[in-house]
mmCIF file of C-alpha atoms and ligand atoms in Angstrom:
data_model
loop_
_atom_site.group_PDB
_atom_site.id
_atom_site.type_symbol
_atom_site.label_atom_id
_atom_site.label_comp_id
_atom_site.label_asym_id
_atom_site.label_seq_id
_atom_site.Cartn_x
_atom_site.Cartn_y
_atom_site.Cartn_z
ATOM 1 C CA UNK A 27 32.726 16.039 -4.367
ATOM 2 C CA UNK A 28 32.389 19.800 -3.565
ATOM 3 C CA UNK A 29 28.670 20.152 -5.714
ATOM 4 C CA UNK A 30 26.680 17.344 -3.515
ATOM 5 C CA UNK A 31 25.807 17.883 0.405
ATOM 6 C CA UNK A 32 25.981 13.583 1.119
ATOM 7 C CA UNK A 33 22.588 11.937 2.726
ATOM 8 C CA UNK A 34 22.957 8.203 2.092
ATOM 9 C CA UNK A 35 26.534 6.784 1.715
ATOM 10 C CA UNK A 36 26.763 4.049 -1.047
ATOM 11 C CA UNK A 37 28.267 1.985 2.240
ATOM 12 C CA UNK A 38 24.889 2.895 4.254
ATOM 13 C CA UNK A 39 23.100 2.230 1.197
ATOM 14 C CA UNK A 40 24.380 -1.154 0.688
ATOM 15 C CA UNK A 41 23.043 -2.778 3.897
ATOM 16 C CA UNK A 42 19.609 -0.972 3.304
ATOM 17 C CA UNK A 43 19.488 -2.874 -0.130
ATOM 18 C CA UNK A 44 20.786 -5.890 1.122
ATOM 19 C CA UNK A 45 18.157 -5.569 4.409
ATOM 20 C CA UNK A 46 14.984 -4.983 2.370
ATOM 21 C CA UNK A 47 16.033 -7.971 0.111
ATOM 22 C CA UNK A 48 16.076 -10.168 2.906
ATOM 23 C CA UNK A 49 12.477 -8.953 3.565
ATOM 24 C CA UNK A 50 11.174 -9.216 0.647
ATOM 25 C CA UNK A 51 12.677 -12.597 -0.015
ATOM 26 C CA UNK A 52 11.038 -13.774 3.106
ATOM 27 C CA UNK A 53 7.533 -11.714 1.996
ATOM 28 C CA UNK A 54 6.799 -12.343 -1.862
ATOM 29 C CA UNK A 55 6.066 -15.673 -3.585
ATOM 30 C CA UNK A 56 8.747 -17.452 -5.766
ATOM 31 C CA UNK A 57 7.154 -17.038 -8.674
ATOM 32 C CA UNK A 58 7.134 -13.271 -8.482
ATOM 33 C CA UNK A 59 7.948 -11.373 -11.622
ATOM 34 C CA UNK A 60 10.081 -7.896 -10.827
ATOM 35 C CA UNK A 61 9.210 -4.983 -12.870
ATOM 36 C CA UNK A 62 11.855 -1.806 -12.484
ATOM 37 C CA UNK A 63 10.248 1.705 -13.604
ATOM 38 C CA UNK A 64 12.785 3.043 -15.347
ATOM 39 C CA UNK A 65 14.934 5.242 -15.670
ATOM 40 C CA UNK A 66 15.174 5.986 -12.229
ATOM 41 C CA UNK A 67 15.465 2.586 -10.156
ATOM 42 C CA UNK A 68 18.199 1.442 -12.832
ATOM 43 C CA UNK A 69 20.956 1.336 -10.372
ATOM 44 C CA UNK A 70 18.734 0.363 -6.918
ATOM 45 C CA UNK A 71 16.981 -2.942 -9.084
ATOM 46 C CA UNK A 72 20.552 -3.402 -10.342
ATOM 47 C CA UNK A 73 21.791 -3.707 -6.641
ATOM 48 C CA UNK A 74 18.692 -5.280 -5.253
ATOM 49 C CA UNK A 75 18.602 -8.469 -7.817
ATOM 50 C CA UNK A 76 22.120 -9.422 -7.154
ATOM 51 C CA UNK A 77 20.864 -9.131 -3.150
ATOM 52 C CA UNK A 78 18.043 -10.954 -3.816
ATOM 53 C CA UNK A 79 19.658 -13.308 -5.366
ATOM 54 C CA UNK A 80 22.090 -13.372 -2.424
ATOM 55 C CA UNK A 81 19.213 -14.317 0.148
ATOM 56 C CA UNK A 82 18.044 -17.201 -2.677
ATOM 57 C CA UNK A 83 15.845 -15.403 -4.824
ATOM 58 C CA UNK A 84 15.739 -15.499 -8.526
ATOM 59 C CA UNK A 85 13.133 -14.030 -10.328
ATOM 60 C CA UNK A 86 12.389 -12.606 -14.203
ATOM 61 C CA UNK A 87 12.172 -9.373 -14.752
ATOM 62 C CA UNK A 88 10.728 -6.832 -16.734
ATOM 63 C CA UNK A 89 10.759 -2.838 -17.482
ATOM 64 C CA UNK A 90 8.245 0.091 -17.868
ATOM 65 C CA UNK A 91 8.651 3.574 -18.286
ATOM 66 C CA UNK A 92 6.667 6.015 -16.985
ATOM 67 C CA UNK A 93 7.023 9.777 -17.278
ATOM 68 C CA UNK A 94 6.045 12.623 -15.163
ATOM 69 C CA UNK A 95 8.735 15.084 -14.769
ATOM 70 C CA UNK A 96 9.781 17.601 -16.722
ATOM 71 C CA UNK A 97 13.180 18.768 -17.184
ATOM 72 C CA UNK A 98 12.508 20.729 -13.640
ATOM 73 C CA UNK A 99 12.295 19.651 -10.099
ATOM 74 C CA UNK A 100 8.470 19.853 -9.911
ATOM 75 C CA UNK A 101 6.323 17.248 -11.127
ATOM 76 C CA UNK A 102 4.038 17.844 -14.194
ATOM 77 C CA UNK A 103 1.338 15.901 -12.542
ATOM 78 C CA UNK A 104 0.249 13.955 -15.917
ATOM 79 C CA UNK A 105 1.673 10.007 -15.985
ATOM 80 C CA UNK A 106 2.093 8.935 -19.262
ATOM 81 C CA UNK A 107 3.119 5.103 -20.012
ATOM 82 C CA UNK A 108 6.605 5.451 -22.781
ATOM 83 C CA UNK A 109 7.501 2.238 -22.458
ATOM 84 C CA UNK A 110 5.429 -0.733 -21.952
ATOM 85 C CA UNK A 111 6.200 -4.566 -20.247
ATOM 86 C CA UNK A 112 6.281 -7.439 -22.554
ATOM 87 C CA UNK A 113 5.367 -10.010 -19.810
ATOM 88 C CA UNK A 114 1.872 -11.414 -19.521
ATOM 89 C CA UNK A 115 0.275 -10.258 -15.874
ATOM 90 C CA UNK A 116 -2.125 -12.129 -15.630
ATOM 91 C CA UNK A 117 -2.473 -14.272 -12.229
ATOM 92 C CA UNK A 118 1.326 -13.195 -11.241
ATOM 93 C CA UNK A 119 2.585 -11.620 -8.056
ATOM 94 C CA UNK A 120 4.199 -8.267 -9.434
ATOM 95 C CA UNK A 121 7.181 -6.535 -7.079
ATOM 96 C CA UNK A 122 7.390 -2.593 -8.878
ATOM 97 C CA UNK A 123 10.750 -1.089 -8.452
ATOM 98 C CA UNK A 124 10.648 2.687 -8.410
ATOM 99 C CA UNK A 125 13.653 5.049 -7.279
ATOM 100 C CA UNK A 126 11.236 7.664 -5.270
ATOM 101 C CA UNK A 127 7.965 7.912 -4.011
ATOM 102 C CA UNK A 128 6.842 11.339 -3.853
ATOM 103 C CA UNK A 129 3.616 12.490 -4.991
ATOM 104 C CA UNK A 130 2.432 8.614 -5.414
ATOM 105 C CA UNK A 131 1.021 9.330 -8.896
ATOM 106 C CA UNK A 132 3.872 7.131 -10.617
ATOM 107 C CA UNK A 133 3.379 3.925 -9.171
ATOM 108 C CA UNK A 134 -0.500 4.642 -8.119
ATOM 109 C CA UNK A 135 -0.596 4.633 -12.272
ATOM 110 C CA UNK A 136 1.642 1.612 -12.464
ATOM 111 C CA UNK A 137 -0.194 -0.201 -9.769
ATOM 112 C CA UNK A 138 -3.539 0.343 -11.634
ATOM 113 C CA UNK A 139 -2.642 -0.895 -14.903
ATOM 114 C CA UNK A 140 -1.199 -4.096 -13.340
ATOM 115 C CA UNK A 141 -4.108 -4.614 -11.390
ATOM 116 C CA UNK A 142 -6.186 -4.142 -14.385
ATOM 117 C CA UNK A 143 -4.713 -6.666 -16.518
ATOM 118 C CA UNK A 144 -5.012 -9.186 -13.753
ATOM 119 C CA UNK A 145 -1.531 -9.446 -11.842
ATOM 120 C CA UNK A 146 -2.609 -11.431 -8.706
ATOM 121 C CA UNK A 147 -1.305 -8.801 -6.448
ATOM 122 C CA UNK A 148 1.499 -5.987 -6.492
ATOM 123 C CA UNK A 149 3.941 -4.900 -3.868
ATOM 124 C CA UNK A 150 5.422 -1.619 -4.024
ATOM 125 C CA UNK A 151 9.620 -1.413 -3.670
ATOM 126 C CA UNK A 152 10.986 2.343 -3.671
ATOM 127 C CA UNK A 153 14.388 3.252 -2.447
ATOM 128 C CA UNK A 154 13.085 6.494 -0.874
ATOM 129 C CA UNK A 155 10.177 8.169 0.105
ATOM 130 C CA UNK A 156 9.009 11.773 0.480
ATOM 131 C CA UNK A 157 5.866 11.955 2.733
ATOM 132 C CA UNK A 158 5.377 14.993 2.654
ATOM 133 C CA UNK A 159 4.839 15.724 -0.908
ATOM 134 C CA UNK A 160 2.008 12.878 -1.366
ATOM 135 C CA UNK A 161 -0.841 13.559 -3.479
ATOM 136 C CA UNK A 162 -2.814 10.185 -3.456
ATOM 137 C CA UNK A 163 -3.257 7.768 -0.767
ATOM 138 C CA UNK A 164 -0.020 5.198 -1.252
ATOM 139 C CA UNK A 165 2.391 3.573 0.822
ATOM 140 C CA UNK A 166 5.258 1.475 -0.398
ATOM 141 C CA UNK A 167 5.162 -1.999 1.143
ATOM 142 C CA UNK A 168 9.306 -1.923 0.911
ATOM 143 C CA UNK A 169 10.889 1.785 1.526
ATOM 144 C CA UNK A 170 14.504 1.851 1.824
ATOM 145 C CA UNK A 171 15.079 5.297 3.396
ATOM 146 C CA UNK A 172 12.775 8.139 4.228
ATOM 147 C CA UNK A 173 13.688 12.159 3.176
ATOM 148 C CA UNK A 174 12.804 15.205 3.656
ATOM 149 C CA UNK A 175 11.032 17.605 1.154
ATOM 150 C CA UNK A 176 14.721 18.392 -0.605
ATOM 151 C CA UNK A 177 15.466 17.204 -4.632
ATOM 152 C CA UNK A 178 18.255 14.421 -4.169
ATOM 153 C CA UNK A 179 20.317 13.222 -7.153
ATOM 154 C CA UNK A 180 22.807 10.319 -7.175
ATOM 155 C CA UNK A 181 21.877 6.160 -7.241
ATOM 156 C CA UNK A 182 19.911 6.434 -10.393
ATOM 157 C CA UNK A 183 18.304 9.772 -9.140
ATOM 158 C CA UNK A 184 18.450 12.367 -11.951
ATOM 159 C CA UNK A 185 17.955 16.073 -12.185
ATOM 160 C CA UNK A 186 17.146 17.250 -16.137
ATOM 161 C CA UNK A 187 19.141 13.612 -16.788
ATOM 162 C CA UNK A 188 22.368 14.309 -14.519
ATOM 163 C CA UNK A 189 24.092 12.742 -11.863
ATOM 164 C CA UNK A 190 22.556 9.181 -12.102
ATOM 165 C CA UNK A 191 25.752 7.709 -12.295
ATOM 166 C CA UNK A 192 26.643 8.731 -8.445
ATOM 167 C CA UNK A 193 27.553 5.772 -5.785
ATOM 168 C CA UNK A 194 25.746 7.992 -3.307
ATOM 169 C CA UNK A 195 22.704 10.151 -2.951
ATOM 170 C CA UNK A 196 23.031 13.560 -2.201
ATOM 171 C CA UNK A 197 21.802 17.458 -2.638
ATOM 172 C CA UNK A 198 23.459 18.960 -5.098
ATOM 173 C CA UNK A 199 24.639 22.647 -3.642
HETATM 174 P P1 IMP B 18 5.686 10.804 -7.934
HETATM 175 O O1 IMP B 18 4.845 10.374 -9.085
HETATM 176 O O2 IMP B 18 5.446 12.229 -7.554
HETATM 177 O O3 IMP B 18 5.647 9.872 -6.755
HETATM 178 O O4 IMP B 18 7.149 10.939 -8.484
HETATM 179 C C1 IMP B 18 8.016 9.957 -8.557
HETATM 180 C C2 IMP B 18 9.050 10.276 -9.609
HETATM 181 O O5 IMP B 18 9.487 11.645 -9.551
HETATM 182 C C3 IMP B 18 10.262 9.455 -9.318
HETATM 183 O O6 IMP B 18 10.225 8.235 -10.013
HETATM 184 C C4 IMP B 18 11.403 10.352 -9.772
HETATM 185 O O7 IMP B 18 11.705 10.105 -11.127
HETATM 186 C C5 IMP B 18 10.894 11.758 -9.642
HETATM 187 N N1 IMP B 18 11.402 12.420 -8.403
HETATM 188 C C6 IMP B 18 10.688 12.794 -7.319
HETATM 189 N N2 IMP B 18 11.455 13.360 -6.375
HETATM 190 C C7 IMP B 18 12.720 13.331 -6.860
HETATM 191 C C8 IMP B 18 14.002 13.755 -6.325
HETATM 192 O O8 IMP B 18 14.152 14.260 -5.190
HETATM 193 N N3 IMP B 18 15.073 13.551 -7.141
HETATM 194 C C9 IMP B 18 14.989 12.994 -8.379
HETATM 195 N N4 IMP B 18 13.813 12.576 -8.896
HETATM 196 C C10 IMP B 18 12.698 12.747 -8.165
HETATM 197 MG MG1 MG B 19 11.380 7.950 -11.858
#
């Protein structure tokens, strides 16, 4: 595809997704509930479930939205909850699913709430991360690949709602 300049292969992201599965099959308790921020990590919890489930792992799962962009490429900087769990928290190990971790104000949100309403502990899971663009102090305890400060689309990635429906993740030209 002529548009995209190609970073992560859907091959190359395969065994990442499988990998980190593994890990956090080996890491998290079994009665862990996954909770996906959508829309972003559609495709990556989509692909990591069936791996987890692959390395023995079956766990329920749950969805939030959270919104912060725009229809641009720059972050608004405001975290609004649009869409709320339906799970009780309370006592559970939480694994959060997010597509990017850039700023950190997303999931630092996310991570708060959960806290708040008593999950016993929460793990972070994002496909990639952007150091360089951090805001608040947050690390992801699972990162699948690290990038540059460039706007990728592809894997569930969006730009203004586009292009989530790519096997890969690229730059779009
Ligand atoms: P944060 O709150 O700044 O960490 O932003 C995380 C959210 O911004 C992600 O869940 C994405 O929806 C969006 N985002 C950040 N960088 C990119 C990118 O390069 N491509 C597509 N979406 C992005
Ligand atoms: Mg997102």
């Amino acid at each position: 595809m002529a548009e995209f300049e190609l970073r992560f292969s859907a091959a190359e992201i395969a065994a990442r997704v499988d990998a980190l599965a593994r890990d956090i099959a080996r890491k998290l308790p079994r009665d862990s509930l996954v909770v996906a921020v959508l829309k972003g990590s559609l495709v990556f919890t989509a692909d990591l479930i069936r791996a987890l489930s692959h390395h023995g792992v079956d766990w329920p799962m749950d969805f939030i939205s959270l919104s912060s962009y725009g229809e641009g490429t720059q972050s608004s900087g405001q975290v609004r909850l649009t869409r709320d769990i339906s799970e009780e928290l309370a006592g559970r190990p939480v694994l959060l699913i997010d597509d990017i971790l850039e700023s950190g104000r997303t999931l630092a949100f996310a991570k708060k709430i959960f806290t708040e309403r008593g999950a016993s502990q929460v793990w972070l899971c994002t496909l990639l991360d952007k150091p360089t663009k951090r805001v608040v102090d947050l690390q992801a305890d699972f990162v699948g690949f690290q990038v540059p400060d460039e706007f990728v689309v592809g894997y569930g990635l969006d730009h203004a709602h586009m292009h989530r429906g790519l096997p890969f993740i690229a730059v779009k030209k």
